[in-house]
PDB file of C-alpha atoms in Angstrom:
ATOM      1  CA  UNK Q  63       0.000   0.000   0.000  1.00  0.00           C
ATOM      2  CA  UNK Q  64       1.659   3.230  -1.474  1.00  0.00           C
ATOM      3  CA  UNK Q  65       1.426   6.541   0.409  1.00  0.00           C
ATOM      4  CA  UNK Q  66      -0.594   8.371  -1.908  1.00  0.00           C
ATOM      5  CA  UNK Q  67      -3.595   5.167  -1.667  1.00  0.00           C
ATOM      6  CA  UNK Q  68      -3.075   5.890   2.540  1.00  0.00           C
ATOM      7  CA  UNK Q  69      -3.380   9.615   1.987  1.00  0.00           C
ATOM      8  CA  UNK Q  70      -6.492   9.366  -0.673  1.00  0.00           C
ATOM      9  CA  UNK Q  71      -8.154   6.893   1.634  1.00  0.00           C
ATOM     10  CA  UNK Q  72      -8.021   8.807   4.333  1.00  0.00           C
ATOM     11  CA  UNK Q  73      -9.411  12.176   2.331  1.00  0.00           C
ATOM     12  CA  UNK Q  74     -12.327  10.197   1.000  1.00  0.00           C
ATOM     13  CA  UNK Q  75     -13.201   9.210   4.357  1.00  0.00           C
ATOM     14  CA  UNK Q  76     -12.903  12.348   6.084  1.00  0.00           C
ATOM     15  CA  UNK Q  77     -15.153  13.810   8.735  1.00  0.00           C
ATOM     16  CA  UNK Q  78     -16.649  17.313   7.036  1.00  0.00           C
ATOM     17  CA  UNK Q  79     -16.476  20.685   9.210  1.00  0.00           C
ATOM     18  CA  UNK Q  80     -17.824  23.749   8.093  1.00  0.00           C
ATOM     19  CA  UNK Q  81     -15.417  26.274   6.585  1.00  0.00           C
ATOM     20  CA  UNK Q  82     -16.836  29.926   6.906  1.00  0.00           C
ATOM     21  CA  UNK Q  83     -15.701  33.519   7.139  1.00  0.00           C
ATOM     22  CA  UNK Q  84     -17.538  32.943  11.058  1.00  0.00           C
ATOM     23  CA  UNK Q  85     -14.872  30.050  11.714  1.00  0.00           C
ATOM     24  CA  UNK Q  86     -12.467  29.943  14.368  1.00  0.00           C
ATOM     25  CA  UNK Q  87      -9.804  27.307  14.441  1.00  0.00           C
ATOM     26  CA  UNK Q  88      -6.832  26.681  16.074  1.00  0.00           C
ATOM     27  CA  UNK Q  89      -4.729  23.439  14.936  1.00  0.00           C
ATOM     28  CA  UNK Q  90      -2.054  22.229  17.296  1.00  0.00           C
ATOM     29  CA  UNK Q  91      -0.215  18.695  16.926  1.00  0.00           C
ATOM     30  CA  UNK Q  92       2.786  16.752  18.696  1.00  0.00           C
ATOM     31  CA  UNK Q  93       2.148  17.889  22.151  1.00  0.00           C
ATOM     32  CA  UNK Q  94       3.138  13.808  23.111  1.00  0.00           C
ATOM     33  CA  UNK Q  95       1.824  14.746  26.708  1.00  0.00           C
ATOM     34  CA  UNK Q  96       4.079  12.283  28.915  1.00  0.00           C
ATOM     35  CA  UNK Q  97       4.369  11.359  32.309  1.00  0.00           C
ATOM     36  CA  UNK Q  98       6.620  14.390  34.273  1.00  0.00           C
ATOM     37  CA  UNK Q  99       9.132  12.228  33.895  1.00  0.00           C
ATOM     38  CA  UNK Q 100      12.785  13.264  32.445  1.00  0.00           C
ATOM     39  CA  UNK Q 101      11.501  11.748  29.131  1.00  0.00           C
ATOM     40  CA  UNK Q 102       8.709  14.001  28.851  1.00  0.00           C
ATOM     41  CA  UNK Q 103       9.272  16.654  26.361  1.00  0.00           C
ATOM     42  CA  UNK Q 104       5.753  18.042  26.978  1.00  0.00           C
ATOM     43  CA  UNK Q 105       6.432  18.799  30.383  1.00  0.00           C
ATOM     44  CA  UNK Q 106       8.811  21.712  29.624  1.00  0.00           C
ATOM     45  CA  UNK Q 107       6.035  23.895  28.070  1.00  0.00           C
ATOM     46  CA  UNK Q 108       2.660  22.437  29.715  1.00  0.00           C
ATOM     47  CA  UNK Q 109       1.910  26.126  31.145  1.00  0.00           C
ATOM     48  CA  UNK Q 110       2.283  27.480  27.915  1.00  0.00           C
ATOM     49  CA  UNK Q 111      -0.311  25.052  26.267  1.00  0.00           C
ATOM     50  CA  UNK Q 112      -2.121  25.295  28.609  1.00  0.00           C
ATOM     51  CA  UNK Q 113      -2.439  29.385  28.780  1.00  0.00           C
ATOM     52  CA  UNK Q 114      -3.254  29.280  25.166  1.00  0.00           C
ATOM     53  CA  UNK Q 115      -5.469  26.707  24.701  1.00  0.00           C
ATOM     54  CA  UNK Q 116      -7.492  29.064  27.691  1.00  0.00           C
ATOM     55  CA  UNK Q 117      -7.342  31.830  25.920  1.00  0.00           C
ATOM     56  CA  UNK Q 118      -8.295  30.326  22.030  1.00  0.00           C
ATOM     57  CA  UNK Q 119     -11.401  28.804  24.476  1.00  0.00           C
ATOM     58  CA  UNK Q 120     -12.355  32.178  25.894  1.00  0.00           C
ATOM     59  CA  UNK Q 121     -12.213  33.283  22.383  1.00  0.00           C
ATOM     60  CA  UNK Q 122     -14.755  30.918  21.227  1.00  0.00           C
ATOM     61  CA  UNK Q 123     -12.179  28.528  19.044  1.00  0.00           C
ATOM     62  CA  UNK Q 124     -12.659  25.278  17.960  1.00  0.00           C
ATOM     63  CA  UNK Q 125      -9.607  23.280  19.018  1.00  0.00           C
ATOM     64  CA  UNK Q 126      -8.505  20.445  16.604  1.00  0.00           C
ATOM     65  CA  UNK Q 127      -5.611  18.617  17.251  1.00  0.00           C
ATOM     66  CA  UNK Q 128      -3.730  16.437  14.512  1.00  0.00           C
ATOM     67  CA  UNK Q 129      -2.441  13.398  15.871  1.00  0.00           C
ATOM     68  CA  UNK Q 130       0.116  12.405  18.981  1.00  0.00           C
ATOM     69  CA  UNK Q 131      -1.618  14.553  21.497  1.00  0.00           C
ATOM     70  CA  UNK Q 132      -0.839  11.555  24.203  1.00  0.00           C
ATOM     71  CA  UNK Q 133       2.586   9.946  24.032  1.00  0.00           C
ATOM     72  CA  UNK Q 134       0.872   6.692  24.282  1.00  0.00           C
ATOM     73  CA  UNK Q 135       4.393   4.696  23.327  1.00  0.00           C
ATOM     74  CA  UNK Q 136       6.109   5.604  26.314  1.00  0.00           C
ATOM     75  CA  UNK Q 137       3.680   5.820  29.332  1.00  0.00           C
ATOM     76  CA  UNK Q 138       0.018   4.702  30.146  1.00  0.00           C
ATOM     77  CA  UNK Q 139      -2.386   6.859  30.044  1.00  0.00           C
ATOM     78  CA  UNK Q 140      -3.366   6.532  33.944  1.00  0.00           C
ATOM     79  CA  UNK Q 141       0.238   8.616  34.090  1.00  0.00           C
ATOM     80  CA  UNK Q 142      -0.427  10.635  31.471  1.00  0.00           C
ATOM     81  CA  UNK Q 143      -3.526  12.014  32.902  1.00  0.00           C
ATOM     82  CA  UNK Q 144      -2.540  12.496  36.380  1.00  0.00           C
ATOM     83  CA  UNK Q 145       0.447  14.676  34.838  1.00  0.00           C
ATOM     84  CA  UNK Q 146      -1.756  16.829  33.256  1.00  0.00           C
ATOM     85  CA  UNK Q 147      -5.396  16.624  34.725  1.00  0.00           C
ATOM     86  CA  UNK Q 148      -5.781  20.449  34.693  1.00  0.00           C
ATOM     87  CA  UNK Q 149      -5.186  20.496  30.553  1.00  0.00           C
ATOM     88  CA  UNK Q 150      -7.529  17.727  30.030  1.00  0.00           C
ATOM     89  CA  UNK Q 151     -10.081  19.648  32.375  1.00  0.00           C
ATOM     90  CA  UNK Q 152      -9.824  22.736  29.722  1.00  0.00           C
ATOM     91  CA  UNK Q 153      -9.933  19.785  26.829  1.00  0.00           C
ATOM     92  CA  UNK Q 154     -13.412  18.838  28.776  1.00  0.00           C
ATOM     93  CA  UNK Q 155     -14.353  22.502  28.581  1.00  0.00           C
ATOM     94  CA  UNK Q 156     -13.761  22.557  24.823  1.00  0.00           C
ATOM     95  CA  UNK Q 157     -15.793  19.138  24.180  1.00  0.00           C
ATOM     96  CA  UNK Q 158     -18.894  20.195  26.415  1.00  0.00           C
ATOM     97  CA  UNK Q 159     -19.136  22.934  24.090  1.00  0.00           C
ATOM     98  CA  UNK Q 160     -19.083  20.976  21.046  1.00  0.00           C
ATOM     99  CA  UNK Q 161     -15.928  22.180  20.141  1.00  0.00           C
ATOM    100  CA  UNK Q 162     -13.216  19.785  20.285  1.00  0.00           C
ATOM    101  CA  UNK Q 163     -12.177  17.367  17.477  1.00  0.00           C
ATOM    102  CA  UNK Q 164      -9.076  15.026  17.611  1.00  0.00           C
ATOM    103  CA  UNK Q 165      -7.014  13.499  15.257  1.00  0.00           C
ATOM    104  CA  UNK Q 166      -4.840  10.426  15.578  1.00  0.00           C
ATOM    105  CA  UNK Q 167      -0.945  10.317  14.837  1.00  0.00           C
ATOM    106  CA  UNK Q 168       1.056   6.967  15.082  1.00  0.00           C
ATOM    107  CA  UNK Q 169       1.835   7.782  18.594  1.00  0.00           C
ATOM    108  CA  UNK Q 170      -1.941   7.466  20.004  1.00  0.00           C
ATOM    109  CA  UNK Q 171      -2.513   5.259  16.872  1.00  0.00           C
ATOM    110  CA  UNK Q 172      -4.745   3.037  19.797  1.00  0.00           C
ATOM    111  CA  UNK Q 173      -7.359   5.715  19.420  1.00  0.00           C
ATOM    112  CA  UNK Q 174      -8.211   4.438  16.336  1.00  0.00           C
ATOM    113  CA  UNK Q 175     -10.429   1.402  18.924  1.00  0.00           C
ATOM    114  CA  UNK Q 176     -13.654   3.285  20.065  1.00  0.00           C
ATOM    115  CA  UNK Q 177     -12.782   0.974  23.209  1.00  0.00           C
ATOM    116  CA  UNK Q 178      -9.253   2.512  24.030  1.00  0.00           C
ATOM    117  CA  UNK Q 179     -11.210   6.023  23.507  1.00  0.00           C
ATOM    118  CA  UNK Q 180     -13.380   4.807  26.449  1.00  0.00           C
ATOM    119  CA  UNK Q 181     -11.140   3.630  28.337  1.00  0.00           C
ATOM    120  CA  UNK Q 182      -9.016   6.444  28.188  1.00  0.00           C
ATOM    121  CA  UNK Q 183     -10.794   9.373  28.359  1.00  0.00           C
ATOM    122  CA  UNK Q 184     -14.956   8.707  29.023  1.00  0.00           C
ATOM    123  CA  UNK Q 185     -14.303   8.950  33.136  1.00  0.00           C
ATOM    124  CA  UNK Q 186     -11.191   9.587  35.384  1.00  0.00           C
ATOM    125  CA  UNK Q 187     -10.721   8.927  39.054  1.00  0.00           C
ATOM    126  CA  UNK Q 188     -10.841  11.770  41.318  1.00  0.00           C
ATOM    127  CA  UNK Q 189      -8.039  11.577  44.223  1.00  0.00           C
ATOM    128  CA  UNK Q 190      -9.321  14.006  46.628  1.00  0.00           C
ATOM    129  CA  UNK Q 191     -13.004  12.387  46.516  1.00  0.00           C
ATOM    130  CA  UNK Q 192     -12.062   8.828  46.004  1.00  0.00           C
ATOM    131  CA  UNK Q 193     -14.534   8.865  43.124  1.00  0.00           C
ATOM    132  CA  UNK Q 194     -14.826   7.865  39.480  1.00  0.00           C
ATOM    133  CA  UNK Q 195     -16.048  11.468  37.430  1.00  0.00           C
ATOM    134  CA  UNK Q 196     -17.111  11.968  33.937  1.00  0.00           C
ATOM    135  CA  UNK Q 197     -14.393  13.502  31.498  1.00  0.00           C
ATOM    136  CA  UNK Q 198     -15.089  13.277  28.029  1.00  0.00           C
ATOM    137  CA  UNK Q 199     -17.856  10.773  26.717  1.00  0.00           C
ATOM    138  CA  UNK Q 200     -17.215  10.152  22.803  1.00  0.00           C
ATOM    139  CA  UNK Q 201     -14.578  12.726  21.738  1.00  0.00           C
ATOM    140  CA  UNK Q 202     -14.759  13.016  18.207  1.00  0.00           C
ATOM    141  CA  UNK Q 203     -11.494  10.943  17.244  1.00  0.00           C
ATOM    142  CA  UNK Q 204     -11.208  10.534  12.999  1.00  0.00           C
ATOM    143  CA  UNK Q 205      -7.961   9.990  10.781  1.00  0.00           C
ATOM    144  CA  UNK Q 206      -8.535  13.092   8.734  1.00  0.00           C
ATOM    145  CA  UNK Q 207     -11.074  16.086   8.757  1.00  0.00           C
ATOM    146  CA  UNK Q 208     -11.759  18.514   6.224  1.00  0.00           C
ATOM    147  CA  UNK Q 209     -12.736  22.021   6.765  1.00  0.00           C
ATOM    148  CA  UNK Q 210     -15.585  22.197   3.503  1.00  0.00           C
ATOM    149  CA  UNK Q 211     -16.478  25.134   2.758  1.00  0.00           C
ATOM    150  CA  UNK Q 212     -20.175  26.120   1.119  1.00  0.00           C
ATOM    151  CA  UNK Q 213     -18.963  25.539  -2.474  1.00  0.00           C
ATOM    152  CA  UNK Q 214     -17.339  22.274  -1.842  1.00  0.00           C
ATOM    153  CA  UNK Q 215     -13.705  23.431  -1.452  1.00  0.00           C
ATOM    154  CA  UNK Q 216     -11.665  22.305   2.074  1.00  0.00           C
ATOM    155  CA  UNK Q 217      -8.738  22.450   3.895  1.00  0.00           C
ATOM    156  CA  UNK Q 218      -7.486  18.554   4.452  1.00  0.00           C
ATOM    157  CA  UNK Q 219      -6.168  17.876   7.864  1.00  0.00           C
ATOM    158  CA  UNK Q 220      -4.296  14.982   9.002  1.00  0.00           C
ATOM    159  CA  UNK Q 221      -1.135  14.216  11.124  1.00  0.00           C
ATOM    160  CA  UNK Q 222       0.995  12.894   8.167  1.00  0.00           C
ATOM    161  CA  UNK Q 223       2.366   9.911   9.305  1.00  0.00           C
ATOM    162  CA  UNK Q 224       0.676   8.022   6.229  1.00  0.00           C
ATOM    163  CA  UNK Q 225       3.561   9.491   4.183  1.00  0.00           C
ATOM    164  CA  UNK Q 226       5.673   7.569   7.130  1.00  0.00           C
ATOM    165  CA  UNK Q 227       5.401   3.980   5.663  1.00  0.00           C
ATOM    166  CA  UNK Q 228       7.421   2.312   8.396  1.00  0.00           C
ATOM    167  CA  UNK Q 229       5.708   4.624  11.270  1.00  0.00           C
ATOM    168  CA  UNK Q 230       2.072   3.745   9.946  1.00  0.00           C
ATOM    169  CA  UNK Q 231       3.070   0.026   8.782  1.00  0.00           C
ATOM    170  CA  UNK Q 232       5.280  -1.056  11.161  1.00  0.00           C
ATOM    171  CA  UNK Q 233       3.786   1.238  14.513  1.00  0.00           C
ATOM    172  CA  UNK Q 234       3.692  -1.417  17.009  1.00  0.00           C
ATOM    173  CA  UNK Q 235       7.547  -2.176  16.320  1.00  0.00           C
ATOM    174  CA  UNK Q 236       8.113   1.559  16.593  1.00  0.00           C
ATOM    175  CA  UNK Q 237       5.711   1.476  19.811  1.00  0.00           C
ATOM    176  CA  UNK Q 238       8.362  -1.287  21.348  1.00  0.00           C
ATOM    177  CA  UNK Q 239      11.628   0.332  19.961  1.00  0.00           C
ATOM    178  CA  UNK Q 240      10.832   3.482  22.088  1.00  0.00           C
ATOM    179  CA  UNK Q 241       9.397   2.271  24.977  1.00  0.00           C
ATOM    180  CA  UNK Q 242      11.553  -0.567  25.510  1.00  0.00           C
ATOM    181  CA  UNK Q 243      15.188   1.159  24.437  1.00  0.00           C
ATOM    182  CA  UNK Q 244      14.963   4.832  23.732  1.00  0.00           C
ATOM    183  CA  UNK Q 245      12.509   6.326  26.287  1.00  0.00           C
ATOM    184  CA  UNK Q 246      15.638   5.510  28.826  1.00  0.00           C
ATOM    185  CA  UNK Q 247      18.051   6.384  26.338  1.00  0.00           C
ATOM    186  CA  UNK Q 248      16.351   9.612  25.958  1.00  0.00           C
ATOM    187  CA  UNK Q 249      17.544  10.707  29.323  1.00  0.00           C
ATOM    188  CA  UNK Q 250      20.829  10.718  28.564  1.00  0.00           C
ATOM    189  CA  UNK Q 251      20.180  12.667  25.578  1.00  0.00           C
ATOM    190  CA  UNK Q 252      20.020  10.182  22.648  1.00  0.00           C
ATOM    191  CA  UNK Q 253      17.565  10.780  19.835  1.00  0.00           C
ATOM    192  CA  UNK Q 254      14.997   8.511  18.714  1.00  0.00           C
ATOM    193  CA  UNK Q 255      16.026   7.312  14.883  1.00  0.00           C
ATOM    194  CA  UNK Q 256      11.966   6.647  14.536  1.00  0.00           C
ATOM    195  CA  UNK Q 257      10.861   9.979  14.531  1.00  0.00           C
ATOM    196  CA  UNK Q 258      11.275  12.248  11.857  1.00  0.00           C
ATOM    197  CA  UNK Q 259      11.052  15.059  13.993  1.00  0.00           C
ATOM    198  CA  UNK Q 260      14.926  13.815  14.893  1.00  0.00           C
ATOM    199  CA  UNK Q 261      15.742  12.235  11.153  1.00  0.00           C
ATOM    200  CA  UNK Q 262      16.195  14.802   8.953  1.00  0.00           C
ATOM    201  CA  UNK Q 263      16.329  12.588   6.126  1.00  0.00           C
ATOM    202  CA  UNK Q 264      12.963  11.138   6.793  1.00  0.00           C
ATOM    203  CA  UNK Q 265      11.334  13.975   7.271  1.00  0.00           C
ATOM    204  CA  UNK Q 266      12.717  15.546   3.733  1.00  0.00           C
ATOM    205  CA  UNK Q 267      10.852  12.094   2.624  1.00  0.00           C
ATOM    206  CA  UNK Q 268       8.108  12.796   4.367  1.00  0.00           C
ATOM    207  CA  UNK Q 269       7.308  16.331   3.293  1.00  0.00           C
ATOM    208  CA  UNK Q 270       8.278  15.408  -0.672  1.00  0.00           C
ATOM    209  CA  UNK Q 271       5.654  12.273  -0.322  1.00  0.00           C
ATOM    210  CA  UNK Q 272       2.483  14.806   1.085  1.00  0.00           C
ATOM    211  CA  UNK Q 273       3.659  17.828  -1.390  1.00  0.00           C
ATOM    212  CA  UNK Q 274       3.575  14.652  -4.557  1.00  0.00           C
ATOM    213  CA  UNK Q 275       0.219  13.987  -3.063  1.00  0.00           C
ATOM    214  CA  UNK Q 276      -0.731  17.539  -3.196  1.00  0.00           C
ATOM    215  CA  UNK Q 277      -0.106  18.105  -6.948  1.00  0.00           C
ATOM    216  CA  UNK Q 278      -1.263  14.931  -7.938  1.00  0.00           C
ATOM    217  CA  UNK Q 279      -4.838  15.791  -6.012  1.00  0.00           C
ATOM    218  CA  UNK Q 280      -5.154  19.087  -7.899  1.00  0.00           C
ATOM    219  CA  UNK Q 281      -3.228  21.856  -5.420  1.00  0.00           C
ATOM    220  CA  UNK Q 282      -5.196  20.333  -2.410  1.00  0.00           C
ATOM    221  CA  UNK Q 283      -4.747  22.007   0.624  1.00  0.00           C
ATOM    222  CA  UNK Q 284      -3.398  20.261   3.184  1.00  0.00           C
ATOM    223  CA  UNK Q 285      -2.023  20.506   6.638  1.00  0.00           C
ATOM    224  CA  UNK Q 286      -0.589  18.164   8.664  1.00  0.00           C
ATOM    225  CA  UNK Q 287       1.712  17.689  11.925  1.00  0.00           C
ATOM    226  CA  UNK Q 288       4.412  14.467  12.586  1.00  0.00           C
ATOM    227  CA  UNK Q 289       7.318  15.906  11.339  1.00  0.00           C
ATOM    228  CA  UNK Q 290       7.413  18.865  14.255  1.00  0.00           C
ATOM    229  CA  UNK Q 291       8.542  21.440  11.674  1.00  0.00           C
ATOM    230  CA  UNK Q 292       6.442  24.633  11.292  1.00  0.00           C
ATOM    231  CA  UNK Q 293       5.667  25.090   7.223  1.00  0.00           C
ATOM    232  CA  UNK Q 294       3.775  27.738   5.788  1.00  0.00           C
ATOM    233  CA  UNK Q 295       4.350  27.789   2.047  1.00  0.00           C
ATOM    234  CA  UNK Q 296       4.504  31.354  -0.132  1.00  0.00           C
ATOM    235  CA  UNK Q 297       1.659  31.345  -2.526  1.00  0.00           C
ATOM    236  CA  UNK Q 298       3.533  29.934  -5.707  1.00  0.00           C
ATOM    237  CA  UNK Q 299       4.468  26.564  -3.237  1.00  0.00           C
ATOM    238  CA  UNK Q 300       2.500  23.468  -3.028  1.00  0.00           C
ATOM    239  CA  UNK Q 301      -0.513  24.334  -0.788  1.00  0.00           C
ATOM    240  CA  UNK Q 302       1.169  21.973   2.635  1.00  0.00           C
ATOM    241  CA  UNK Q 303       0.926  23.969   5.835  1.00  0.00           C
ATOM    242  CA  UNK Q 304       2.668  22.239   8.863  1.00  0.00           C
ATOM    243  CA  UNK Q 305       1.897  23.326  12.080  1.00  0.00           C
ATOM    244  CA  UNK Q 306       4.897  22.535  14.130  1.00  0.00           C
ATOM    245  CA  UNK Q 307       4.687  20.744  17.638  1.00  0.00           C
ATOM    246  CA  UNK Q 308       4.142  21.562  21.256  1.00  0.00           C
ATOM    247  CA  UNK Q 309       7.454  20.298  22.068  1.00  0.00           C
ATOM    248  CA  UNK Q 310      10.003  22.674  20.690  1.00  0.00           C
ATOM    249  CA  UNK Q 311      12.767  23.308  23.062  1.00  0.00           C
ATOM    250  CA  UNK Q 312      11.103  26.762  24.550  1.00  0.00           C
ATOM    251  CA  UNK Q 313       7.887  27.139  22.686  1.00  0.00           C
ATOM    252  CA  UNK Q 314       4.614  25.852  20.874  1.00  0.00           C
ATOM    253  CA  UNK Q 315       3.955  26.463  17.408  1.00  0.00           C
ATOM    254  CA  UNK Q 316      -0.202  26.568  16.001  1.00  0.00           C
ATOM    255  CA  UNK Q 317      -2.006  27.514  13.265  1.00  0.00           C
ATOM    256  CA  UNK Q 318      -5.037  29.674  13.579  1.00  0.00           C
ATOM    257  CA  UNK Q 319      -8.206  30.081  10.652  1.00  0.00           C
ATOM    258  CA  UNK Q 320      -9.973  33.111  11.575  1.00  0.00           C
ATOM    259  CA  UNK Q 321     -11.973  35.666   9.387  1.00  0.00           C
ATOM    260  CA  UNK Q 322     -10.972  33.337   5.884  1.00  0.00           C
ATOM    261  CA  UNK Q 323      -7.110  33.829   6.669  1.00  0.00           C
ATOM    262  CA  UNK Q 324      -4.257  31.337   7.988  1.00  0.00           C
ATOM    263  CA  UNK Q 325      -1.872  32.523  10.946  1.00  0.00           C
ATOM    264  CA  UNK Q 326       1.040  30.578  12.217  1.00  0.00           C
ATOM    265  CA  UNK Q 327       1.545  31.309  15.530  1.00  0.00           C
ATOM    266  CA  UNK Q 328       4.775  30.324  17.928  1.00  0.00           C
ATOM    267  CA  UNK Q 329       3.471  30.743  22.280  1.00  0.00           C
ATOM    268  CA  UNK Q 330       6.421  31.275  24.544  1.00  0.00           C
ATOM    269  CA  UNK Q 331       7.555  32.971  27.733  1.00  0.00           C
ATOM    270  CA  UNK Q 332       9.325  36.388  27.736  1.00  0.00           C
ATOM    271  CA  UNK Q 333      11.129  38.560  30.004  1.00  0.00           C
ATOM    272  CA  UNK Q 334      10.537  42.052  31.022  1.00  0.00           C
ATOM    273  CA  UNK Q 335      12.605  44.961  31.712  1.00  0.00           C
ATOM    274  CA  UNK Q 336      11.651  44.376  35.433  1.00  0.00           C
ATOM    275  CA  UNK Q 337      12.122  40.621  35.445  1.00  0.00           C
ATOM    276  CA  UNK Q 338       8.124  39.578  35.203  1.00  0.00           C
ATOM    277  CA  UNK Q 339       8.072  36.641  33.302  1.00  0.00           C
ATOM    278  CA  UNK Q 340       4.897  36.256  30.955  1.00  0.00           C
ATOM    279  CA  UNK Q 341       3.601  33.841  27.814  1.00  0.00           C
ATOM    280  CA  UNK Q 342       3.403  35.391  24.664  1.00  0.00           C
ATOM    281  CA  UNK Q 343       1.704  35.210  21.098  1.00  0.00           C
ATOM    282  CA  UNK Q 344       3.595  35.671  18.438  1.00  0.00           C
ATOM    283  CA  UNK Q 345       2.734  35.723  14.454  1.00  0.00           C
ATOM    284  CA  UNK Q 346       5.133  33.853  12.389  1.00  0.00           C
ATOM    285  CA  UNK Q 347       3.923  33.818   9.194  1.00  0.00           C
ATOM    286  CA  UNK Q 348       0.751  35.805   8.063  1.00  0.00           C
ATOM    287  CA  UNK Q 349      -2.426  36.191   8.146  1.00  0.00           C
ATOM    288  CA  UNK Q 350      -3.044  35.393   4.583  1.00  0.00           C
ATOM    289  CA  UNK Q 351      -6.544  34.765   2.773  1.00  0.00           C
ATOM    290  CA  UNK Q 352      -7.055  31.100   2.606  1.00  0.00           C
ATOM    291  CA  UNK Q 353      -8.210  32.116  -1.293  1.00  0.00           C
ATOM    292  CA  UNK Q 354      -4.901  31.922  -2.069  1.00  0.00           C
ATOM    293  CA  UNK Q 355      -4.706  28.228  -0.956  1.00  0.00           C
ATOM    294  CA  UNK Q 356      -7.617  26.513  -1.399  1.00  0.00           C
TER     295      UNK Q 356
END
């Protein structure tokens, strides 16, 4: 099974959101929330997530994240979760209000069984009550979603790793490679071959396989995640936005839709004069009318 069949397969069976000038998006992929542990690169900019995804929610966004949003290779979830129970309280928030849509990467790959989604993330157990509480009861959880707007054009979102043949083939050997020898590897600093994120190689393969796609699927627009490199192409490039990860070394990278126009956006902490410390928005690259895109 080529790329370009994994790709098409999953753009035919897309879930459909509604694209409009009214829209508010934010895309964010890669957060691989861990554990706390030293392995845990999510750890390092939690607060940051965290005070953006409040503020995009106060804004009225819809929050859709593409793929390895729980680092599901190293840790188990119980971990996971009591790591970061006050971010998936705000990702409750955001589904109660009908406005939270996930994608899956190879990383949380099990979220592809409607029974590991239940598992996970329908009820948690509250410490300081001893009891068992409802979190999120069937989070919307697809391979791809496109943002369709009312004359049939979309935006195609997915996490990419379908352009990965031996992270979407061969996941489960990836899945025991790094939780079995490089999660404690990775504390003394060595990089995990798997991910393209640390292959630069594979990623150049990567991003060459989705941008063939793209011109073969006349100028599609697509944006995706699993690489962790931020890609906003000038309006004469193949139409593939990346929107980074939430594991760069001091920042998160997004892309906002808002008012028909694209935004990448880096979050990070800055300095004052005085020494107060505060997190930040950024604009790296835009706004720009999707028109020119789709």
């Amino acid at each position: 099974m080529s790329s370009s069949y994994r790709i098409s397969r999953a753009f035919l069976n897309a879930k459909k959101l509604d694209l409009s000038k009214d829209s508010r998006y934010i895309l964010f992929s890669d957060c691989h929330r861990g554990d706390n542990s030293f392995a845990d690169d999510f750890s390092h900019n939690r607060k940051i997530y965290h005070y953006a995804l409040s503020e995009y929610l106060n804004k009225d966004f819809t929050y859709i994240e593409l793929g390895d949003g729980d680092e599901l290779w190293e840790n188990k979830f119980s971990a996971i979760f009591d790591a970061n129970k006050d971010v998936f309280l705000l990702l409750k928030e955001f589904h109660e209000l009908g406005r939270l849509h996930f994608i899956w990467g190879n990383h949380d790959m099990d979220y592809r069984n409607p029974k590991k989604i239940a598992e996970n993330l329908h009820y948690y157990y509250n410490t300081s009550d001893d009891k068992e509480k409802e979190l999120m009861i069937g989070p919307s959880f697809s391979e791809g979603i496109r943002l369709t707007q009312s004359d049939g054009k979309s935006i195609f979102l997915l996490h990419g790793h379908q352009a990965d043949w031996f992270n979407y083939n061969f996941w489960k050997l990836s899945r025991f490679l790094v939780k079995v020898l490089w999660k404690p590897l990775q504390v003394l600093g060595v990089k995990d071959p798997t991910s393209p994120a640390q292959n630069h190689k594979g990623l150049i393969r990567v991003e060459r396989r989705l941008e063939r796609w793209v011109k073969e699927n006349n100028n599609q627009m697509i944006i995706t995640g699993h690489t962790h490199r931020p890609r906003f192409p000038s309006e004469d490039e193949p139409p593939h936005f990346n929107d980074g990860s939430c594991v760069h070394p001091r920042c998160i990278t997004g892309l906002e839709i808002e008012n028909n126009e694209i935004t990448l956006v880096k979050w990070h902490v800055v300095t004052s004069a005085v020494g107060v410390m505060q997190i930040k928005r950024d604009v790296l690259e835009g706004p720009s009318s999707l028109s020119y895109y789709i």
